[in-house]
Amino acid sequence: MQQPYEPLGAGTGNRSARVLVVDDDPTVAEVVTGYLGRAGYLVDRADDGPTALARAGEHRPDLVVLDLMLPGMDGLEVCRRMRAHGPVPVIMLTARGDEDDRILGLEVGADDYVTKPFSPRELVLRVESVLRRSRPDTGTRPLGAAGLALDPTARRAAKHGAELALTLREFDLLSFFLRHPGQAFSREDLMREVWGWDFGDLSTVTVHVRRLRGKVEDDPARPRLIQTVWGVGYRFEPGGE
């Protein structure tokens, strides 16, 4: 088994975080592994889906950098199988800029995506952002409304007592809505407040809102809680009016 790439001294606060890099291009994998290692992460590598699943089974990663186009088993299937064993943040890599590819990655629960060619430094910043938001929020009280209950410390959410299987971003999005009932937010607002980015593809927000509605609404086709505000964005209405 290949040993993790040891940190080179920088970013010591990240040293406990393990990142699994899955890419069949050895050059890309080596560059990404090097940058993440120098940022202080422990990094495992895999060049195909079955190996990635085996690595994840041996050492559960804190985050996965996952190429969409893999031989034999594509990144979408790898993401589905990993998520079947529990939540794990995923940043999807794609060599194609097609919106359909990006949306497919988001639909299976990827928390972010980066299109090749990309800046390794930017990828490290994305990794830091996703991991930072995946940590329990010990300073926030439990939230609840409209039959929904959310515990930021345990990062658990439930609807009428039944636990919800939310991805990292879905959890953060629901938490933000619960903290700001009745307020309308644009997709740009949500991108900045929930994702922590001042720029990005706004379809990311659209897809996550759609996925969240599918889990919290009684009828996602006629949402009553997460309402569309035409010309603005979205609003959470606890009363469902």
Short mmCIF file of C-alpha atoms in Angstrom, two decimals, residues 138-241:
data_model
loop_
_atom_site.label_atom_id
_atom_site.label_comp_id
_atom_site.label_asym_id
_atom_site.label_seq_id
_atom_site.Cartn_x
_atom_site.Cartn_y
_atom_site.Cartn_z
CA THR A 138 -19.70 24.32 19.02
CA GLY A 139 -20.76 27.93 19.45
CA THR A 140 -24.20 27.70 17.83
CA ARG A 141 -27.35 26.64 19.64
CA PRO A 142 -29.68 24.00 18.19
CA LEU A 143 -32.08 25.32 15.57
CA GLY A 144 -35.62 24.30 14.76
CA ALA A 145 -38.74 25.30 12.82
CA ALA A 146 -41.55 23.69 10.83
CA GLY A 147 -40.80 20.22 12.15
CA LEU A 148 -37.10 20.56 11.34
CA ALA A 149 -34.44 20.23 14.05
CA LEU A 150 -30.76 20.92 13.51
CA ASP A 151 -27.85 20.42 15.92
CA PRO A 152 -24.77 22.32 14.65
CA THR A 153 -22.46 20.74 17.24
CA ALA A 154 -23.29 17.17 16.23
CA ARG A 155 -23.97 18.21 12.63
CA ARG A 156 -27.22 16.27 12.66
CA ALA A 157 -30.59 17.29 11.25
CA ALA A 158 -34.02 15.71 11.48
CA LYS A 159 -37.54 16.20 10.13
CA HIS A 160 -40.34 15.22 12.52
CA GLY A 161 -37.82 13.14 14.44
CA ALA A 162 -36.49 11.23 11.42
CA GLU A 163 -32.82 11.94 10.72
CA LEU A 164 -32.02 13.58 7.40
CA ALA A 165 -29.09 12.42 5.27
CA LEU A 166 -27.64 15.79 4.31
CA THR A 167 -24.36 16.54 2.58
CA LEU A 168 -22.01 19.14 4.04
CA ARG A 169 -23.36 21.96 1.90
CA GLU A 170 -27.00 20.92 2.31
CA PHE A 171 -26.53 21.02 6.08
CA ASP A 172 -24.93 24.47 5.93
CA LEU A 173 -27.65 25.74 3.62
CA LEU A 174 -30.44 24.50 5.89
CA SER A 175 -28.65 25.97 8.91
CA PHE A 176 -28.43 29.36 7.19
CA PHE A 177 -32.12 29.31 6.24
CA LEU A 178 -33.15 28.35 9.79
CA ARG A 179 -31.10 31.23 11.20
CA HIS A 180 -32.72 33.74 8.83
CA PRO A 181 -36.44 32.90 8.50
CA GLY A 182 -38.56 35.14 6.32
CA GLN A 183 -35.59 36.84 4.65
CA ALA A 184 -35.01 36.72 0.91
CA PHE A 185 -31.50 35.97 -0.34
CA SER A 186 -30.08 36.02 -3.85
CA ARG A 187 -27.97 33.16 -5.12
CA GLU A 188 -24.97 35.49 -4.85
CA ASP A 189 -25.83 36.08 -1.17
CA LEU A 190 -26.05 32.34 -0.52
CA MET A 191 -22.81 31.67 -2.41
CA ARG A 192 -21.04 34.19 -0.20
CA GLU A 193 -22.66 33.31 3.14
CA VAL A 194 -22.89 29.51 2.84
CA TRP A 195 -19.99 28.64 0.53
CA GLY A 196 -17.74 31.48 1.65
CA TRP A 197 -16.96 32.52 -1.93
CA ASP A 198 -17.32 35.94 -3.50
CA PHE A 199 -17.47 34.35 -6.95
CA GLY A 200 -18.43 31.01 -8.47
CA ASP A 201 -20.92 29.18 -10.65
CA LEU A 202 -24.37 30.07 -9.30
CA SER A 203 -25.82 26.80 -10.62
CA THR A 204 -24.11 25.28 -7.56
CA VAL A 205 -26.62 27.10 -5.37
CA THR A 206 -29.56 26.15 -7.59
CA VAL A 207 -28.69 22.45 -7.48
CA HIS A 208 -28.20 22.43 -3.70
CA VAL A 209 -31.50 24.20 -3.10
CA ARG A 210 -33.23 21.62 -5.30
CA ARG A 211 -31.56 18.74 -3.44
CA LEU A 212 -32.41 20.24 -0.05
CA ARG A 213 -36.03 20.72 -1.05
CA GLY A 214 -36.15 17.04 -1.97
CA LYS A 215 -35.26 16.18 1.63
CA VAL A 216 -37.19 18.73 3.70
CA GLU A 217 -40.33 19.48 1.66
CA ASP A 218 -43.47 17.32 1.82
CA ASP A 219 -43.91 17.97 -1.91
CA PRO A 220 -40.64 19.15 -3.49
CA ALA A 221 -42.49 20.02 -6.70
CA ARG A 222 -44.56 22.54 -4.69
CA PRO A 223 -42.14 23.80 -2.03
CA ARG A 224 -43.68 25.58 0.94
CA LEU A 225 -40.65 25.99 3.19
CA ILE A 226 -37.88 27.02 0.79
CA GLN A 227 -39.73 29.37 -1.51
CA THR A 228 -38.54 30.94 -4.74
CA VAL A 229 -38.66 34.73 -4.70
CA TRP A 230 -38.87 35.60 -8.37
CA GLY A 231 -36.22 38.06 -9.49
CA VAL A 232 -34.40 37.74 -6.16
CA GLY A 233 -33.62 34.19 -5.04
CA TYR A 234 -34.96 32.13 -2.13
CA ARG A 235 -36.68 32.62 1.22
CA PHE A 236 -37.28 30.18 4.10
CA GLU A 237 -40.85 30.40 5.42
CA PRO A 238 -41.37 28.34 8.61
CA GLY A 239 -45.11 28.79 8.31
CA GLY A 240 -45.08 27.42 4.78
CA GLU A 241 -47.44 30.06 3.49
#
